[in-house]
Coordinates of C-alpha atoms and ligand atoms in Angstrom, one line a residue:
X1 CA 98.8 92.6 211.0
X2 CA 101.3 91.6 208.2
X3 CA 104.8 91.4 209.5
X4 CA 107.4 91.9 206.5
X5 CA 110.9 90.7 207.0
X6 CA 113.7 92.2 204.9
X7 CA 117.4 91.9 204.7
X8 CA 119.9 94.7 203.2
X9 CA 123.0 93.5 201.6
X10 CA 126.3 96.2 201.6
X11 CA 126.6 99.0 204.4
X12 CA 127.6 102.4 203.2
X13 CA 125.9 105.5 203.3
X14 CA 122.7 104.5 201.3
X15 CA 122.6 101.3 203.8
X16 CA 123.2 103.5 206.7
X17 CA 120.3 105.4 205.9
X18 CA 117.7 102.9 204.8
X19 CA 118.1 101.3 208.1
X20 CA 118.0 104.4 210.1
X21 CA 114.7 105.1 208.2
X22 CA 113.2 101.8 208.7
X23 CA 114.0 101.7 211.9
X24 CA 113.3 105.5 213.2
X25 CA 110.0 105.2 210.9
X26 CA 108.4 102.0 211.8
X27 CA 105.1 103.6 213.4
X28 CA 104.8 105.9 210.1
X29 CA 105.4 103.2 207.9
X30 CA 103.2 101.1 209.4
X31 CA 100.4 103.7 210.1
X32 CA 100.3 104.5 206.4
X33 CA 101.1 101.2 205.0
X34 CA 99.2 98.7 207.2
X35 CA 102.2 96.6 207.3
X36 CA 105.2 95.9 210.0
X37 CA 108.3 96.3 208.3
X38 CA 111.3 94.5 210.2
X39 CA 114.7 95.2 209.4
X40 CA 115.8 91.4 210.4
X41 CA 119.5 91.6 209.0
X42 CA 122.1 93.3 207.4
X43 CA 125.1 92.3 205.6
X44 CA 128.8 93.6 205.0
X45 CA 132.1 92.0 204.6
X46 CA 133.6 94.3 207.3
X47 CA 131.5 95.1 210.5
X48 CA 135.1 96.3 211.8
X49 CA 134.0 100.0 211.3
X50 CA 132.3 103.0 212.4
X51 CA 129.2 103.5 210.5
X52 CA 127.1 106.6 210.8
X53 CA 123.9 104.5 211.9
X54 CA 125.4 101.6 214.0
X55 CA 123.4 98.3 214.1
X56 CA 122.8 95.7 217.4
X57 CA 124.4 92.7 216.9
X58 CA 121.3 90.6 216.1
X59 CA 120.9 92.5 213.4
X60 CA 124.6 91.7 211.7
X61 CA 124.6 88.8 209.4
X62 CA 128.3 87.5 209.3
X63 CA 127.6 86.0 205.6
X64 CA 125.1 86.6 202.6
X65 CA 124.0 82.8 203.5
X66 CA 122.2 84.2 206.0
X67 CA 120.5 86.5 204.6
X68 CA 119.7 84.1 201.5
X69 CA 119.1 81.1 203.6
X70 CA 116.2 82.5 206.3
X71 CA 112.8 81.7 205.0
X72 CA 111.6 84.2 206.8
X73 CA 113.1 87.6 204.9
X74 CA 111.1 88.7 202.2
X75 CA 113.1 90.9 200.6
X76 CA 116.5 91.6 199.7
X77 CA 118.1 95.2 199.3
X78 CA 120.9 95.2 197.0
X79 CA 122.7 98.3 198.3
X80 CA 126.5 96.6 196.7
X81 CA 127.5 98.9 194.0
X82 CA 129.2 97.4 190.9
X83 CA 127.2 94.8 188.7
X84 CA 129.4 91.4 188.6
X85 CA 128.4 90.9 192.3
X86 CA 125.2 92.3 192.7
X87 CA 123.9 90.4 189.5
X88 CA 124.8 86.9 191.1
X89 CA 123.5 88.2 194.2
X90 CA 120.1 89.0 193.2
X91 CA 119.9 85.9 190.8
X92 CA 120.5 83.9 194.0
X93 CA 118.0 85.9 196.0
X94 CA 115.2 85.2 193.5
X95 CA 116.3 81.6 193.0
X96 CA 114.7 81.5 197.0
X97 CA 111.9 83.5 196.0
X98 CA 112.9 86.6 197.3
X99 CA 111.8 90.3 196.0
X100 CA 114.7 92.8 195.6
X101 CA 115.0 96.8 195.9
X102 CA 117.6 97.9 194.5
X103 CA 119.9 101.5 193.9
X104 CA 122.1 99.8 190.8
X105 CA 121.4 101.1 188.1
X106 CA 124.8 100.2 186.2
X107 CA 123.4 96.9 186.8
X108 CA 119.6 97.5 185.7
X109 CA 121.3 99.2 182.8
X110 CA 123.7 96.7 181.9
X111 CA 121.9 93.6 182.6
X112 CA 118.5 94.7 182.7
X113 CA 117.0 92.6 180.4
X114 CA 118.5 89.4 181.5
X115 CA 117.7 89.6 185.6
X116 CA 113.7 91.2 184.7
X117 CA 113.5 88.2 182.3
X118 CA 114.6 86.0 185.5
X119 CA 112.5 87.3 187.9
X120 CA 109.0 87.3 185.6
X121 CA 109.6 83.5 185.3
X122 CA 109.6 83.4 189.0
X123 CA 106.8 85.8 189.7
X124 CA 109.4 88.3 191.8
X125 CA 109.2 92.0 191.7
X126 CA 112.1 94.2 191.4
X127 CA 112.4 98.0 192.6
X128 CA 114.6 100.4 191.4
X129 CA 113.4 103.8 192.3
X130 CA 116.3 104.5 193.8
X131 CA 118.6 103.8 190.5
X132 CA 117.5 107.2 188.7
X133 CA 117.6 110.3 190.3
X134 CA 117.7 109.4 193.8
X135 CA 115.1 110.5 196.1
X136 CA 112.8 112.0 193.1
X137 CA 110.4 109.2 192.5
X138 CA 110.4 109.5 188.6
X139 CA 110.0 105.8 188.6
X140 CA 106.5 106.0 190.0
X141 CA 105.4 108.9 188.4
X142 CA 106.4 107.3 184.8
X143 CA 105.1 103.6 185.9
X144 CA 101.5 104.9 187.7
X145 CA 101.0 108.7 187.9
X146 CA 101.3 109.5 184.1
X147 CA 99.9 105.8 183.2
X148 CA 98.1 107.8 180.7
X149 CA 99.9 109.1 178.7
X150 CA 102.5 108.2 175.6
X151 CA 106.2 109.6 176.4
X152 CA 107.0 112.1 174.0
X153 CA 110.4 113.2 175.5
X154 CA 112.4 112.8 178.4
X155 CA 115.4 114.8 179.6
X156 CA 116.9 115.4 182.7
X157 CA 120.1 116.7 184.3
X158 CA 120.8 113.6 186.5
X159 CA 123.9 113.4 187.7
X160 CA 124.6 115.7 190.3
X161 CA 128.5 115.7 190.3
X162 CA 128.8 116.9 186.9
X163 CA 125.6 119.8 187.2
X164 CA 128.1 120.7 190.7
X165 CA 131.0 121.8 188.7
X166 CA 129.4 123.0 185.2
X167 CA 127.2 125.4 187.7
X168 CA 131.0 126.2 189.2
X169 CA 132.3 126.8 185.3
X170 CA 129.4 128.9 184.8
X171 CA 128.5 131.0 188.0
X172 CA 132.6 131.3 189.0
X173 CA 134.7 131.1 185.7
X174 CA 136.5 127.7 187.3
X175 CA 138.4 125.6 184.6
X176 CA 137.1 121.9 184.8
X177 CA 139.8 120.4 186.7
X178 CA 139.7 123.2 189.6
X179 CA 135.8 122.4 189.8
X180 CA 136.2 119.1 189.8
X181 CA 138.8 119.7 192.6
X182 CA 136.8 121.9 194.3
X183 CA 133.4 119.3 194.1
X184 CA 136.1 116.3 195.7
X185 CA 137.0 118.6 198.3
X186 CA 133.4 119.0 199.4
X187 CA 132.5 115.1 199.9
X188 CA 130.5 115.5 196.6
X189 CA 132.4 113.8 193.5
X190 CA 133.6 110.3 194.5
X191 CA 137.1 110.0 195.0
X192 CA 137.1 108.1 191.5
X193 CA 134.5 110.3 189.7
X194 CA 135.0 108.9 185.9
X195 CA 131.9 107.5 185.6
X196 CA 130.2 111.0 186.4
X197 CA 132.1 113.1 184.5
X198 CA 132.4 110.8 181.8
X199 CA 128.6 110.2 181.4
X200 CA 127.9 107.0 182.1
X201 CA 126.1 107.2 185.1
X202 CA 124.1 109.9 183.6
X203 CA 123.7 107.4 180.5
X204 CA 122.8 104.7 182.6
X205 CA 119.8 106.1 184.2
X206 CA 118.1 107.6 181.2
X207 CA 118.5 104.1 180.0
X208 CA 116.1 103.0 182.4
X209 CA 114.2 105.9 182.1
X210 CA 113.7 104.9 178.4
X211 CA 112.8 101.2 179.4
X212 CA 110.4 102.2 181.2
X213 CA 109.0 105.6 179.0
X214 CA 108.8 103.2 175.9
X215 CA 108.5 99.4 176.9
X216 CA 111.5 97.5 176.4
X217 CA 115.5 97.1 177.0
X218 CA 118.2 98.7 174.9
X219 CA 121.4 97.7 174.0
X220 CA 123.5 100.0 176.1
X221 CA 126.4 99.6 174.4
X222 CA 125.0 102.0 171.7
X223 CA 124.0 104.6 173.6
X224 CA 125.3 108.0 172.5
X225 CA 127.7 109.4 175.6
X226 CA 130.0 112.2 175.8
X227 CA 131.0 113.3 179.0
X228 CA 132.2 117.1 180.9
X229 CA 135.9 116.4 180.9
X230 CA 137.2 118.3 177.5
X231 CA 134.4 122.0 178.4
X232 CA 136.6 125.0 178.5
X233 CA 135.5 127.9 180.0
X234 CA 135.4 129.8 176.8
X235 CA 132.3 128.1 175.2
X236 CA 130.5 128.4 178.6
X237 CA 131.3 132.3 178.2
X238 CA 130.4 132.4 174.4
X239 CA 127.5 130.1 175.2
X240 CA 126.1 132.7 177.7
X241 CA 126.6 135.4 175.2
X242 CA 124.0 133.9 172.9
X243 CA 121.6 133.0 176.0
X244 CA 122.4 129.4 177.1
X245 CA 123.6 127.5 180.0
X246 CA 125.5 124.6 179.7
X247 CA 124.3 121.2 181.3
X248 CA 125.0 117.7 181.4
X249 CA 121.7 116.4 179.2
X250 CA 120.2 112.7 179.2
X251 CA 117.8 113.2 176.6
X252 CA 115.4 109.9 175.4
X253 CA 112.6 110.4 172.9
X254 CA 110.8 108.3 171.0
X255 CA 110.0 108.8 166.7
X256 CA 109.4 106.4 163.9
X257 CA 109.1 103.0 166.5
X258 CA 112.7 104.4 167.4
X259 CA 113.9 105.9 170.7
X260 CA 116.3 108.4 170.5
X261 CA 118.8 108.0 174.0
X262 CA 122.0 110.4 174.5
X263 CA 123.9 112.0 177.2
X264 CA 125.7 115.3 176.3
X265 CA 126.9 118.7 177.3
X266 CA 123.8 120.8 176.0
X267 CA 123.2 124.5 175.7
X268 CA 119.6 125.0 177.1
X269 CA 117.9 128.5 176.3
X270 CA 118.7 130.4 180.3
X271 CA 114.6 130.6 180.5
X272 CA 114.2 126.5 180.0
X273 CA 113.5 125.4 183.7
X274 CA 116.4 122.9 184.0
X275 CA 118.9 125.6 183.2
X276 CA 117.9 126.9 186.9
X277 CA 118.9 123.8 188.2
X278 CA 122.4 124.3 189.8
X279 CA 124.4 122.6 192.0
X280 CA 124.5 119.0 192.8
X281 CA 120.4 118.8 192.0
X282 CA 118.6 116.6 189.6
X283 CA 116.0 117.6 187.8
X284 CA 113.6 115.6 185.0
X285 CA 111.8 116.8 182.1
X286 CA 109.2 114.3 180.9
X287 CA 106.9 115.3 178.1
X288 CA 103.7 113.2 177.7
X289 CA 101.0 113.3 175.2
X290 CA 97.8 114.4 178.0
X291 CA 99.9 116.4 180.5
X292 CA 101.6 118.3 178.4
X293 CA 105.5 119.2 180.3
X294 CA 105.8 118.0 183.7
X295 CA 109.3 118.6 185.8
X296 CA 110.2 117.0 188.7
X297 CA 113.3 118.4 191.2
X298 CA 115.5 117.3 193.5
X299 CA 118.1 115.9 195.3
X300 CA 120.1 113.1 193.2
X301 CA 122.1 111.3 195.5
X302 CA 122.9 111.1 199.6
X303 CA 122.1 108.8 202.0
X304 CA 118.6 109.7 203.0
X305 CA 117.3 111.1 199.9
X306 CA 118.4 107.4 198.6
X307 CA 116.8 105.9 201.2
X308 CA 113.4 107.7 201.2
X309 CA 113.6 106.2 197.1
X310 CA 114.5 102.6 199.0
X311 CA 112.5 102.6 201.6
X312 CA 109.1 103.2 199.1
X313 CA 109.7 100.2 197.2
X314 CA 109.8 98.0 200.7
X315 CA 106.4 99.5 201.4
X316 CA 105.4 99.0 197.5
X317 CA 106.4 95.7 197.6
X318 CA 105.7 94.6 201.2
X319 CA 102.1 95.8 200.4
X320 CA 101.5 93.8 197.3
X321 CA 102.9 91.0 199.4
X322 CA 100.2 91.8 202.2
X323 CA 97.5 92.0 199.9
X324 CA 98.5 88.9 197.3
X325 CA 97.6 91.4 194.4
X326 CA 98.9 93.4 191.9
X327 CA 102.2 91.7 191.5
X328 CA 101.7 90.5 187.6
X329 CA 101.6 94.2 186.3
X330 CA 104.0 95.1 188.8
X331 CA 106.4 92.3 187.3
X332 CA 105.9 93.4 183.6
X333 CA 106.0 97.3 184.1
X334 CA 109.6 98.2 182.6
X335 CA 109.5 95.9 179.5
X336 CA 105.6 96.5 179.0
X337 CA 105.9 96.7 175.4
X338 CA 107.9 93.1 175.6
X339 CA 110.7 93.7 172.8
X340 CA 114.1 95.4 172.3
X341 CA 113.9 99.1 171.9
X342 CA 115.9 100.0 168.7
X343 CA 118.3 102.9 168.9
X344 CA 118.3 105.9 166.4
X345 CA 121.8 105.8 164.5
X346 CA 123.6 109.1 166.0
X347 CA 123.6 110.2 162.5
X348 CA 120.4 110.6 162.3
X349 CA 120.3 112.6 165.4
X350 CA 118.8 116.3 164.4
X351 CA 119.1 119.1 166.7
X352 CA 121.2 122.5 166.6
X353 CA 124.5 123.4 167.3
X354 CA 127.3 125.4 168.8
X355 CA 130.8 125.3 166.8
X356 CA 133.2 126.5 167.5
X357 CA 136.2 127.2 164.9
X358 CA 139.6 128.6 165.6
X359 CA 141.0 130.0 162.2
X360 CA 143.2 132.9 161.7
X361 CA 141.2 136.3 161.5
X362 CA 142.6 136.7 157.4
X363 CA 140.1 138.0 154.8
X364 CA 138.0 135.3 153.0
X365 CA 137.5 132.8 156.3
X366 CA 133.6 133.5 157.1
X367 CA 132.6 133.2 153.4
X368 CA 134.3 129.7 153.0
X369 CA 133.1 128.5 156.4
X370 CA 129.3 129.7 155.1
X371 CA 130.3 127.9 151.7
X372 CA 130.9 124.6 152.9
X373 CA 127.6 124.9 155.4
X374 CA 125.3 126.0 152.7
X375 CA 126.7 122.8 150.8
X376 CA 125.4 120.7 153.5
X377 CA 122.8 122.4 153.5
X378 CA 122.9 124.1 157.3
X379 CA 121.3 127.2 158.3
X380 CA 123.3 129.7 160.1
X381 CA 121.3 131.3 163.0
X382 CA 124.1 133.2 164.9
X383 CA 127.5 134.6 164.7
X384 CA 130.2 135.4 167.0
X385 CA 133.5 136.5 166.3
X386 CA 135.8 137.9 168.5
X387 CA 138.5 140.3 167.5
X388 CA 140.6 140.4 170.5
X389 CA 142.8 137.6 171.1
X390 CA 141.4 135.3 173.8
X391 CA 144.5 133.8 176.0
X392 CA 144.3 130.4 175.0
X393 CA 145.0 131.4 171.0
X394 CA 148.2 131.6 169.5
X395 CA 149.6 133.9 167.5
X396 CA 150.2 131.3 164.0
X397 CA 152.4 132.0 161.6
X398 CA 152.3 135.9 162.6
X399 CA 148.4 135.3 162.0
X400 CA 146.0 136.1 164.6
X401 CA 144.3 132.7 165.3
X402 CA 140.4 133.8 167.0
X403 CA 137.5 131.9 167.5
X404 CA 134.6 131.7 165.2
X405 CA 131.3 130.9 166.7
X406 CA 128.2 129.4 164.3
X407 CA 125.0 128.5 166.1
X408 CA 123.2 126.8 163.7
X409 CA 119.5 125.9 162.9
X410 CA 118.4 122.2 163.5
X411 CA 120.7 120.6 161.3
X412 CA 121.4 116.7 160.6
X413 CA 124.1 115.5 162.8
X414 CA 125.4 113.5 159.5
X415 CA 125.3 117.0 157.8
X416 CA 127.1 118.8 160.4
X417 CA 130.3 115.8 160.7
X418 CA 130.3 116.0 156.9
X419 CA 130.7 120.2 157.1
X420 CA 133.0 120.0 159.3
X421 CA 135.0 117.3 158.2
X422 CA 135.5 119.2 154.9
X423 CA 136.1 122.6 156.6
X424 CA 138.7 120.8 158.4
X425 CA 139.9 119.2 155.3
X426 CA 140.2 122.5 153.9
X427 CA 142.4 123.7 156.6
X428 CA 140.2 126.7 156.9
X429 CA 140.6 125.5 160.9
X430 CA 144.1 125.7 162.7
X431 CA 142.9 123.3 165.9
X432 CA 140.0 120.8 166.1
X433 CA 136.5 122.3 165.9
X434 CA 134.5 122.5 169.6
X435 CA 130.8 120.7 169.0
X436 CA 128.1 121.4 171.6
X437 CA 124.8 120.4 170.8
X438 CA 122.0 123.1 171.3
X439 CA 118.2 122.1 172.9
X440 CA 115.9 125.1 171.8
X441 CA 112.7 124.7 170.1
X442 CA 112.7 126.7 166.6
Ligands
HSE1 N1 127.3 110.0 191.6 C1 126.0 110.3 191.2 C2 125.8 111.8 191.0 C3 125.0 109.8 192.3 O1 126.8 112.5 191.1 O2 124.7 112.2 190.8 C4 124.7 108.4 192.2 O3 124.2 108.0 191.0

């Protein structure tokens, strides 16, 4: 029998958990695995705590040292948070040979490119199943169960934080910052949320979900991301009106040797799957050539979902340890395609759209607005006007100000900036036009 040593550096609520499964799960593990996984130490800075899962002292490592310096751990579990830290930390773990699982995926995101590149020269594997969507394993599926098959599309809602409080918005009529209040309250926004509700966490796991969909690392920086924070209740109301529910989107596809990667609020169609996933739930859409559209549910984020994502790459990798194969393809599976992914330029982005236009309700306002879109050449597919005076609009100039929705066909995104530039321009528009981008297949 093959005994696996592996040490877990940082002790919060995903650490808590992975040792609790390792521990509570060694006969299970080992009956389906063949291998004796031993949780040999754990690091922290401060063991001065109460933590949910408490450890025996042999098992508390008083420095990273260690960890790094016993011969005898296998594998390192980067559980840290952050990216400066963890990325010297795992450099210095694979320095000594060491395989890493990791949840990071601001790190894999970030710096991707530069620690894979590292650890292929030494031959180490890293796991990461954890980083996207917590305990779904989309990672496998992509890397092994739909092998076969060329990526089309991927979307997802994944980040549950943000799908929490639009699913407040649009169930309960809650402004943002009373959901948002509301999702701290209940343990599930972080007490700094920005990073949710700004998209980047969202934006940082379809980046990996893209590195691995189409074979290579992307320059993050580019990424298209537009976060929850500015939604007002209104367009979630006019929204359902014309059939949609609002969701945080990470959409990636690939055209043209391009791969198309944004994060946005999105009107899905109320009968697309995704738009019945509420709460803090993930959910990922992934389109492939052979299997046609394949979803995949769950739950995001939490200590043991987490962990049951952790806790499969120990096995993964402790296996391939175990058995001395499979480790090259392993090694090579997120940059498969070995080159940098190029991004589509967001102006080349096509899709359809919600806008929304305040403009005072005088004769003559609908005909210019359709004016300047047929001059871009946009096709209108809906209307909404509303007669009544909404709360939030003022009366201007003794004019009564009312919004104007236009749901449009799929239009050019450079078309649509263009339109409504000159709309604006043309002061047809009293306040700054609302943009929501529309997923529904023509
Ligand atoms: N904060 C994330 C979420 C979970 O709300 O989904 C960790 O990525």
């Amino acid at each position: 029998m093959k005994k696996i040593d592996v040490g877990i550096v940082g002790y919060g609520v995903v650490g808590n958990g992975v040792a609790k499964v390792l521990e509570e799960k060694k006969d299970l593990l080992y009956k389906k695995s063949g291998v004796e996984i031993n949780l040999k130490k754990v690091f922290t800075r401060n063991w001065n705590k109460k933590f949910p899962y408490p450890l025996p002292e042999e098992k508390k490592a008083q420095s990273l040292d260690e960890l790094l310096n016993d011969d005898d751990i296998a594998i390192i579990v980067e559980l840290t948070g952050g990216v400066d830290f963890p990325y010297q930390l795992m450099k210095s773990a694979i320095e000594r040979g060491k395989h890493i699982v990791t949840a990071n995926k601001a790190l894999l995101a970030e710096k991707g490119k530069e620690i894979f590149s590292i650890a292929e020269d030494k031959g180490i594997r890293i796991g990461y199943e954890a980083a996207v969507a917590g305990g779904i394993p989309i990672i496998r599926a992509l890397r092994e169960g739909l092998v076969a098959n060329k990526i089309l599309k991927i979307y997802g809602i994944l980040n549950g934080t943000t799908n929490y409080i639009l699913t407040n918005m649009y169930k309960k009529g809650k402004d943002f910052k009373t959901a948002l209040k509301e999702a701290q309250e209940l343990g599930y926004a972080e007490a700094d949320p920005t990073l949710d509700i700004n998209g980047t966490d969202a934006a940082h796991k379809i980046a990996i979900l893209a590195s691995l969909s189409y074979g290579g690392f992307l320059d993050f920086s580019q990424i298209y991301i537009e976060g929850i924070e500015s939604i007002h209740p209104l367009d979630i109301e006019l929204g359902k009106e014309l059939g949609y529910v609002l969701k945080l989107l990470a959409i990636a596809k690939g055209h043209n040797g391009e791969v198309e990667v944004r994060v946005h609020p999105t009107f899905l169609p109320e009968d697309n799957p995704l738009s019945k996933v509420d709460g803090v739930f993930n959910a990922v859409m992934v389109e492939g050539d052979n299997v046609g559209e394949s979803m995949f549910y769950g739950e995001g984020a939490g200590s043991l979902p987490t962990a049951s994502a952790v806790v499969s790459d120990i096995v993964d990798i402790s296996k391939s340890i175990a058995e001395g194969v499979g480790r090259e393809i392993e090694i090579t599976s997120m940059n498969w395609e070995h080159k940098d992914l190029s991004l589509t330029r967001v102006s080349d982005f096509y899709t359809r759209y919600y806008l929304r236009f305040t403009v005072p309700d005088v004769t003559g306002i609908l005909a210019k607005v359709a004016a300047v879109f047929a001059k871009f050449n946009i096709s209108i597919a809906a209307v909404i006007q509303k007669e009544k005076v909404v709360s939030m609009y003022r009366e201007k100039n003794s004019e009564k100000i009312i919004p104007l929705v236009i749901l449009t066909h799929t239009a050019s995104e450079n078309n649509i900036q263009q339109a409504i530039k000159e709309i604006e321009n043309q002061e047809i528009t009293v306040e700054k036009t609302v943009i929501i981008r529309v997923e529904d297949e023509e």
